[in-house]
Short mmCIF file of C-alpha atoms in Angstrom, two decimals:
data_model
loop_
_atom_site.label_atom_id
_atom_site.label_comp_id
_atom_site.label_asym_id
_atom_site.label_seq_id
_atom_site.Cartn_x
_atom_site.Cartn_y
_atom_site.Cartn_z
CA MET K 1 214.56 -46.85 -58.69
CA TRP K 2 211.48 -47.44 -59.49
CA VAL K 3 209.80 -45.06 -61.24
CA ASN K 4 205.15 -46.06 -61.36
CA GLY K 5 203.70 -42.84 -60.81
CA GLY K 6 204.28 -39.27 -60.05
CA THR K 7 207.37 -37.17 -60.90
CA ILE K 8 211.02 -37.80 -59.65
CA ASN K 9 213.87 -34.46 -60.03
CA SER K 10 217.82 -34.49 -60.14
CA GLY K 11 220.27 -32.08 -60.35
CA ALA K 12 222.68 -30.95 -62.57
CA TYR K 13 224.90 -34.15 -62.22
CA SER K 14 225.42 -37.38 -64.34
CA ILE K 15 223.44 -40.67 -63.16
CA ILE K 16 225.80 -43.97 -63.75
CA ASN K 17 223.32 -47.08 -63.51
CA ASP K 18 224.78 -50.46 -62.11
CA GLY K 19 222.18 -51.75 -60.71
CA TRP K 20 218.40 -51.13 -62.25
CA ILE K 21 215.99 -48.23 -63.46
CA GLN K 22 212.38 -48.87 -64.26
CA VAL K 23 210.32 -46.21 -65.44
CA SER K 24 207.32 -47.69 -66.16
CA SER K 25 204.66 -44.64 -64.84
CA GLY K 26 205.57 -41.18 -64.39
CA THR K 27 207.82 -38.73 -64.67
CA ALA K 28 211.52 -38.39 -64.63
CA ASN K 29 213.63 -35.65 -65.39
CA PHE K 30 217.71 -36.55 -65.11
CA SER K 31 219.87 -34.36 -65.17
CA THR K 32 219.44 -30.59 -65.51
CA GLY K 33 223.11 -29.51 -67.62
CA SER K 34 224.11 -29.78 -70.99
CA GLY K 35 226.44 -32.49 -71.35
CA ASN K 36 224.59 -34.15 -68.21
CA ALA K 37 224.29 -37.98 -69.23
CA VAL K 38 222.15 -41.12 -67.48
CA HIS K 39 225.12 -43.69 -67.86
CA ASN K 40 223.98 -47.64 -68.04
CA GLN K 41 227.26 -49.51 -67.54
CA ASN K 42 229.18 -52.43 -66.39
CA LYS K 43 225.22 -54.94 -66.55
CA GLY K 44 222.93 -52.20 -65.11
CA TYR K 45 219.61 -52.60 -66.66
CA PHE K 46 217.74 -48.72 -67.91
CA GLU K 47 213.90 -50.25 -68.22
CA VAL K 48 211.14 -47.81 -69.57
CA SER K 49 207.97 -49.32 -70.27
CA GLY K 50 205.60 -46.30 -69.57
CA GLY K 51 205.88 -42.61 -68.32
CA THR K 52 208.06 -39.81 -69.85
CA VAL K 53 211.65 -39.59 -69.22
CA THR K 54 214.02 -36.40 -69.98
CA ILE K 55 217.47 -36.49 -69.74
CA SER K 56 219.09 -32.56 -70.27
CA GLY K 57 221.76 -34.90 -72.66
CA ARG K 58 222.46 -38.63 -72.98
CA LEU K 59 221.23 -41.68 -72.65
CA GLU K 60 225.08 -43.93 -73.31
CA ASN K 61 225.04 -47.31 -72.25
CA THR K 62 227.65 -50.00 -72.51
CA ALA K 63 226.39 -52.43 -70.07
CA PHE K 64 226.88 -55.44 -71.42
CA GLY K 65 226.52 -59.20 -70.67
CA VAL K 66 223.70 -62.13 -70.32
CA THR K 67 223.78 -63.57 -67.71
CA PRO K 68 222.01 -60.00 -64.97
CA LEU K 69 221.97 -59.25 -61.41
CA THR K 70 220.78 -61.18 -58.51
CA GLY K 71 217.37 -59.94 -58.63
CA ILE K 72 217.51 -57.61 -61.94
CA PRO K 73 215.86 -59.17 -64.56
CA ALA K 74 218.64 -58.47 -67.58
CA THR K 75 221.36 -56.28 -68.03
CA GLY K 76 221.17 -53.01 -71.07
CA VAL K 77 218.48 -50.37 -72.13
CA SER K 78 215.32 -51.66 -72.77
CA ILE K 79 212.29 -49.92 -73.87
CA THR K 80 209.06 -51.36 -74.79
CA GLY K 81 206.37 -47.90 -75.21
CA GLY K 82 207.05 -44.83 -72.96
CA THR K 83 209.06 -41.28 -74.28
CA ILE K 84 212.33 -40.22 -73.90
CA ASN K 85 213.31 -37.27 -74.34
CA LEU K 86 216.83 -36.57 -74.95
CA SER K 87 219.55 -33.28 -74.91
CA THR K 88 217.25 -31.09 -73.77
CA VAL K 89 219.36 -29.26 -72.91
CA GLY K 90 221.99 -30.24 -75.06
CA ASN K 91 225.05 -33.00 -75.25
CA ASN K 92 228.48 -31.83 -75.95
CA ALA K 93 230.49 -35.15 -75.91
CA SER K 94 232.26 -35.51 -79.08
CA ASN K 95 231.71 -39.46 -80.92
CA THR K 96 229.13 -39.64 -78.41
CA GLY K 97 225.47 -39.59 -79.10
CA ALA K 98 222.18 -38.48 -77.49
CA PHE K 99 220.89 -41.79 -78.29
CA ASP K 100 224.32 -44.09 -77.37
CA MET K 101 224.81 -48.11 -77.80
CA SER K 102 228.92 -49.02 -77.23
CA THR K 103 229.87 -51.61 -79.34
CA SER K 104 229.04 -54.49 -76.49
CA SER K 105 226.67 -53.28 -75.65
CA ILE K 106 222.62 -54.94 -75.54
CA LEU K 107 219.70 -52.81 -76.30
CA GLU K 108 216.00 -54.04 -76.85
CA MET K 109 213.89 -51.87 -78.60
CA SER K 110 210.41 -52.45 -79.55
CA GLY K 111 207.96 -50.06 -78.59
CA GLY K 112 208.07 -46.18 -77.52
CA THR K 113 209.43 -42.52 -77.83
CA VAL K 114 212.75 -41.56 -78.28
CA ILE K 115 212.95 -38.37 -79.10
CA PHE K 116 216.25 -35.86 -79.78
CA GLN K 117 215.58 -32.13 -79.09
CA ASN K 118 218.39 -30.29 -79.36
CA PRO K 119 221.07 -31.09 -81.73
CA SER K 120 225.18 -31.67 -80.36
CA THR K 121 227.78 -28.79 -79.39
CA ALA K 122 230.46 -31.40 -79.88
CA ALA K 123 233.93 -31.11 -81.69
CA THR K 124 232.81 -34.53 -83.07
CA PRO K 125 229.06 -34.47 -83.43
CA LEU K 126 226.82 -37.05 -83.20
CA ASP K 127 222.99 -37.76 -82.20
CA ILE K 128 222.22 -41.02 -82.41
CA ASN K 129 225.31 -43.87 -82.18
CA ILE K 130 223.94 -47.01 -82.45
CA VAL K 131 227.39 -49.21 -82.54
CA SER K 132 227.39 -53.05 -84.42
CA GLY K 133 228.30 -55.50 -82.36
CA GLY K 134 226.41 -56.85 -78.52
CA THR K 135 222.95 -57.62 -79.15
CA LYS K 136 220.40 -55.05 -80.41
CA ASP K 137 217.32 -55.41 -81.51
CA VAL K 138 214.87 -52.57 -82.42
CA ILE K 139 211.17 -53.98 -83.68
CA GLY K 140 209.14 -51.87 -82.49
CA GLY K 141 208.74 -47.81 -81.42
CA THR K 142 210.16 -44.31 -83.02
CA PHE K 143 213.21 -42.11 -82.93
CA GLN K 144 211.06 -38.74 -83.83
CA ILE K 145 213.64 -36.04 -84.95
CA GLY K 146 213.27 -32.05 -83.54
CA ASN K 147 209.54 -31.26 -81.35
CA GLY K 148 208.38 -28.26 -80.01
CA SER K 149 211.11 -26.13 -78.82
CA THR K 150 213.57 -27.72 -81.94
CA SER K 151 215.75 -24.04 -82.65
CA VAL K 152 214.78 -23.05 -86.01
CA GLY K 153 218.05 -25.01 -89.11
CA SER K 154 219.16 -27.27 -87.01
CA THR K 155 220.74 -30.32 -88.35
CA PHE K 156 221.52 -33.99 -86.96
CA MET K 157 223.25 -36.27 -86.95
CA VAL K 158 222.39 -40.28 -87.11
CA ASN K 159 225.12 -43.43 -87.78
CA SER K 160 223.30 -46.90 -86.65
CA ALA K 161 224.13 -49.55 -88.32
CA ILE K 162 221.56 -51.79 -87.09
CA ASP K 163 218.16 -51.77 -88.31
CA LEU K 164 215.26 -48.94 -87.07
CA TYR K 165 212.17 -49.39 -87.14
CA ASN K 166 210.18 -46.32 -86.96
CA PHE K 167 211.96 -42.94 -88.68
CA THR K 168 210.37 -39.18 -88.34
CA ILE K 169 212.13 -35.95 -89.13
CA ASN K 170 209.84 -33.55 -86.72
CA ASN K 171 207.84 -31.00 -88.71
CA THR K 172 208.51 -27.70 -86.60
CA ASN K 173 211.33 -25.18 -87.48
CA THR K 174 212.12 -27.48 -90.50
CA PRO K 175 214.91 -30.04 -88.61
CA SER K 176 217.46 -31.98 -90.77
CA VAL K 177 219.26 -35.21 -90.85
CA LYS K 178 222.25 -35.89 -91.66
CA LEU K 179 224.01 -39.53 -91.74
CA VAL K 180 227.55 -40.13 -90.30
CA SER K 181 229.12 -43.41 -90.96
CA SER K 182 226.31 -45.67 -91.49
CA ASP K 183 222.85 -46.16 -94.23
CA LEU K 184 220.24 -45.84 -92.35
CA THR K 185 217.57 -48.50 -92.63
CA ILE K 186 214.12 -48.25 -91.58
CA ASP K 187 212.08 -51.77 -91.34
CA ASN K 188 208.28 -50.03 -91.27
CA ILE K 189 207.76 -46.28 -92.10
CA LEU K 190 209.94 -43.44 -92.66
CA THR K 191 208.01 -39.98 -91.75
CA LEU K 192 209.08 -36.52 -93.46
CA ASN K 193 207.89 -33.66 -91.80
CA GLY K 194 210.69 -30.64 -92.05
CA GLY K 195 213.84 -30.83 -94.02
CA ILE K 196 216.74 -32.63 -96.19
CA LEU K 197 217.52 -36.14 -94.80
CA ASP K 198 221.24 -36.25 -96.16
CA ALA K 199 222.70 -39.46 -97.46
CA ALA K 200 224.45 -38.40 -99.94
CA SER K 201 227.52 -36.26 -98.14
CA ASN K 202 229.67 -39.64 -96.99
CA SER K 203 227.65 -42.10 -100.28
CA LEU K 204 225.21 -43.04 -97.46
CA SER K 205 221.69 -44.42 -98.64
CA VAL K 206 218.90 -44.46 -96.67
CA ILE K 207 216.74 -47.27 -96.87
CA VAL K 208 212.77 -48.45 -96.51
CA ALA K 209 212.96 -52.46 -95.91
CA ARG K 210 208.76 -52.06 -95.47
CA SER K 211 207.12 -53.02 -99.16
CA ALA K 212 204.07 -51.13 -98.83
CA ALA K 213 202.97 -47.87 -100.41
CA ALA K 214 202.53 -46.32 -96.35
CA ALA K 215 205.99 -47.58 -95.07
CA MET K 216 207.05 -43.54 -96.68
CA ALA K 217 205.30 -40.11 -95.95
CA ARG K 218 205.96 -37.00 -96.10
CA THR K 219 204.28 -33.32 -95.63
CA SER K 220 207.48 -31.76 -96.43
CA GLY K 221 211.67 -32.59 -97.42
CA TYR K 222 213.45 -35.20 -98.97
CA VAL K 223 216.44 -37.79 -98.85
CA THR K 224 219.45 -36.02 -100.74
CA GLY K 225 221.85 -39.06 -102.27
CA ASN K 226 220.39 -43.00 -102.48
CA LEU K 227 217.00 -44.68 -101.69
CA THR K 228 216.70 -47.56 -101.50
CA ARG K 229 212.58 -48.43 -101.60
CA TYR K 230 211.35 -52.66 -101.54
CA ARG K 231 209.03 -53.25 -103.86
CA TYR K 232 205.17 -53.63 -104.58
CA PHE K 233 202.22 -54.27 -106.89
CA GLY K 234 201.04 -50.61 -107.08
CA PHE K 235 202.60 -46.66 -107.76
CA MET K 236 205.81 -46.20 -105.03
CA THR K 237 206.89 -42.81 -104.29
CA PHE K 238 210.31 -41.80 -104.06
CA TYR K 239 211.21 -37.95 -102.38
CA VAL K 240 214.43 -37.81 -103.55
CA GLY K 241 216.32 -34.10 -103.95
CA THR K 242 219.38 -34.83 -105.59
CA GLY K 243 220.98 -38.61 -105.75
CA THR K 244 219.46 -41.60 -107.17
CA ALA K 245 216.09 -44.01 -106.19
CA GLU K 246 215.99 -47.71 -106.66
#
C-alpha cells in the first residue's frame, strides 16, 4: 500500500503488515481504538518518508532478515521524513511500547518526527521500547514526548538500548519521562520544555553525546539522576535537579 497524497482511514482494528506500507505524502490514519497496533512482522516493510501517519495505539516491529521479499526494497521500519503520531487513543499492551522495536528487528531512522500523545495504561507500561539486537540505526529525526492533547501530569516510560538523535519533551501540560532499564543517550540535541526527565529512580543516566553548548536546550524541566555531557571549549550548562553532573 502506497499513500502518496490524500487521506486514508481505517477502523477499530489492528493492522498486520507482511508486505510493504509506504507513506510519502498525505495522511494515513491507522486504527481508532485503544490498544490497536500497526504490527510490522516477518519480512514486512513499513516506510515513512513524508506526510503524516497517525496510529491510535502502537507501532510494533518484529520484522527481520537482510533479504527482503521480491519487489520490496527492504525489511523492517524506515523513517526518513514525515510525522508519526502514536498512542493518540492509548496503548494498553504490557511490556510493549507505543514505539516498539523487538530484539531481532530492523530499524533505520534518518529523519522525521515521532510524537507520543498518551502514556501507556498497561500494568507494565512502556512508551518507547527499543531493544538491542537486530539492525538498528538512528542517525537523524526526533522523538517528541507529548503534544497539545497530552493530559496534565503524564509520565512516559522510555527504554532505548541504542542512541537516539534528537529527543524533545514538549511544553504543553509539562509531561515527564522516566527511564526504565537503559541509559538514554542523545547524539544531537536534548530539549527540555516540560517536566522531569527521571534517570534517578532506576539508577540510570542521561548522556548527551554531542560536544556543543547547543546540544542541550531548556525552557523548563530538568534531569534527575546522572547527567553526562561531552566536553567542549567554553561554557556548558547542566540542567540537573537531584543527581550528579559530569
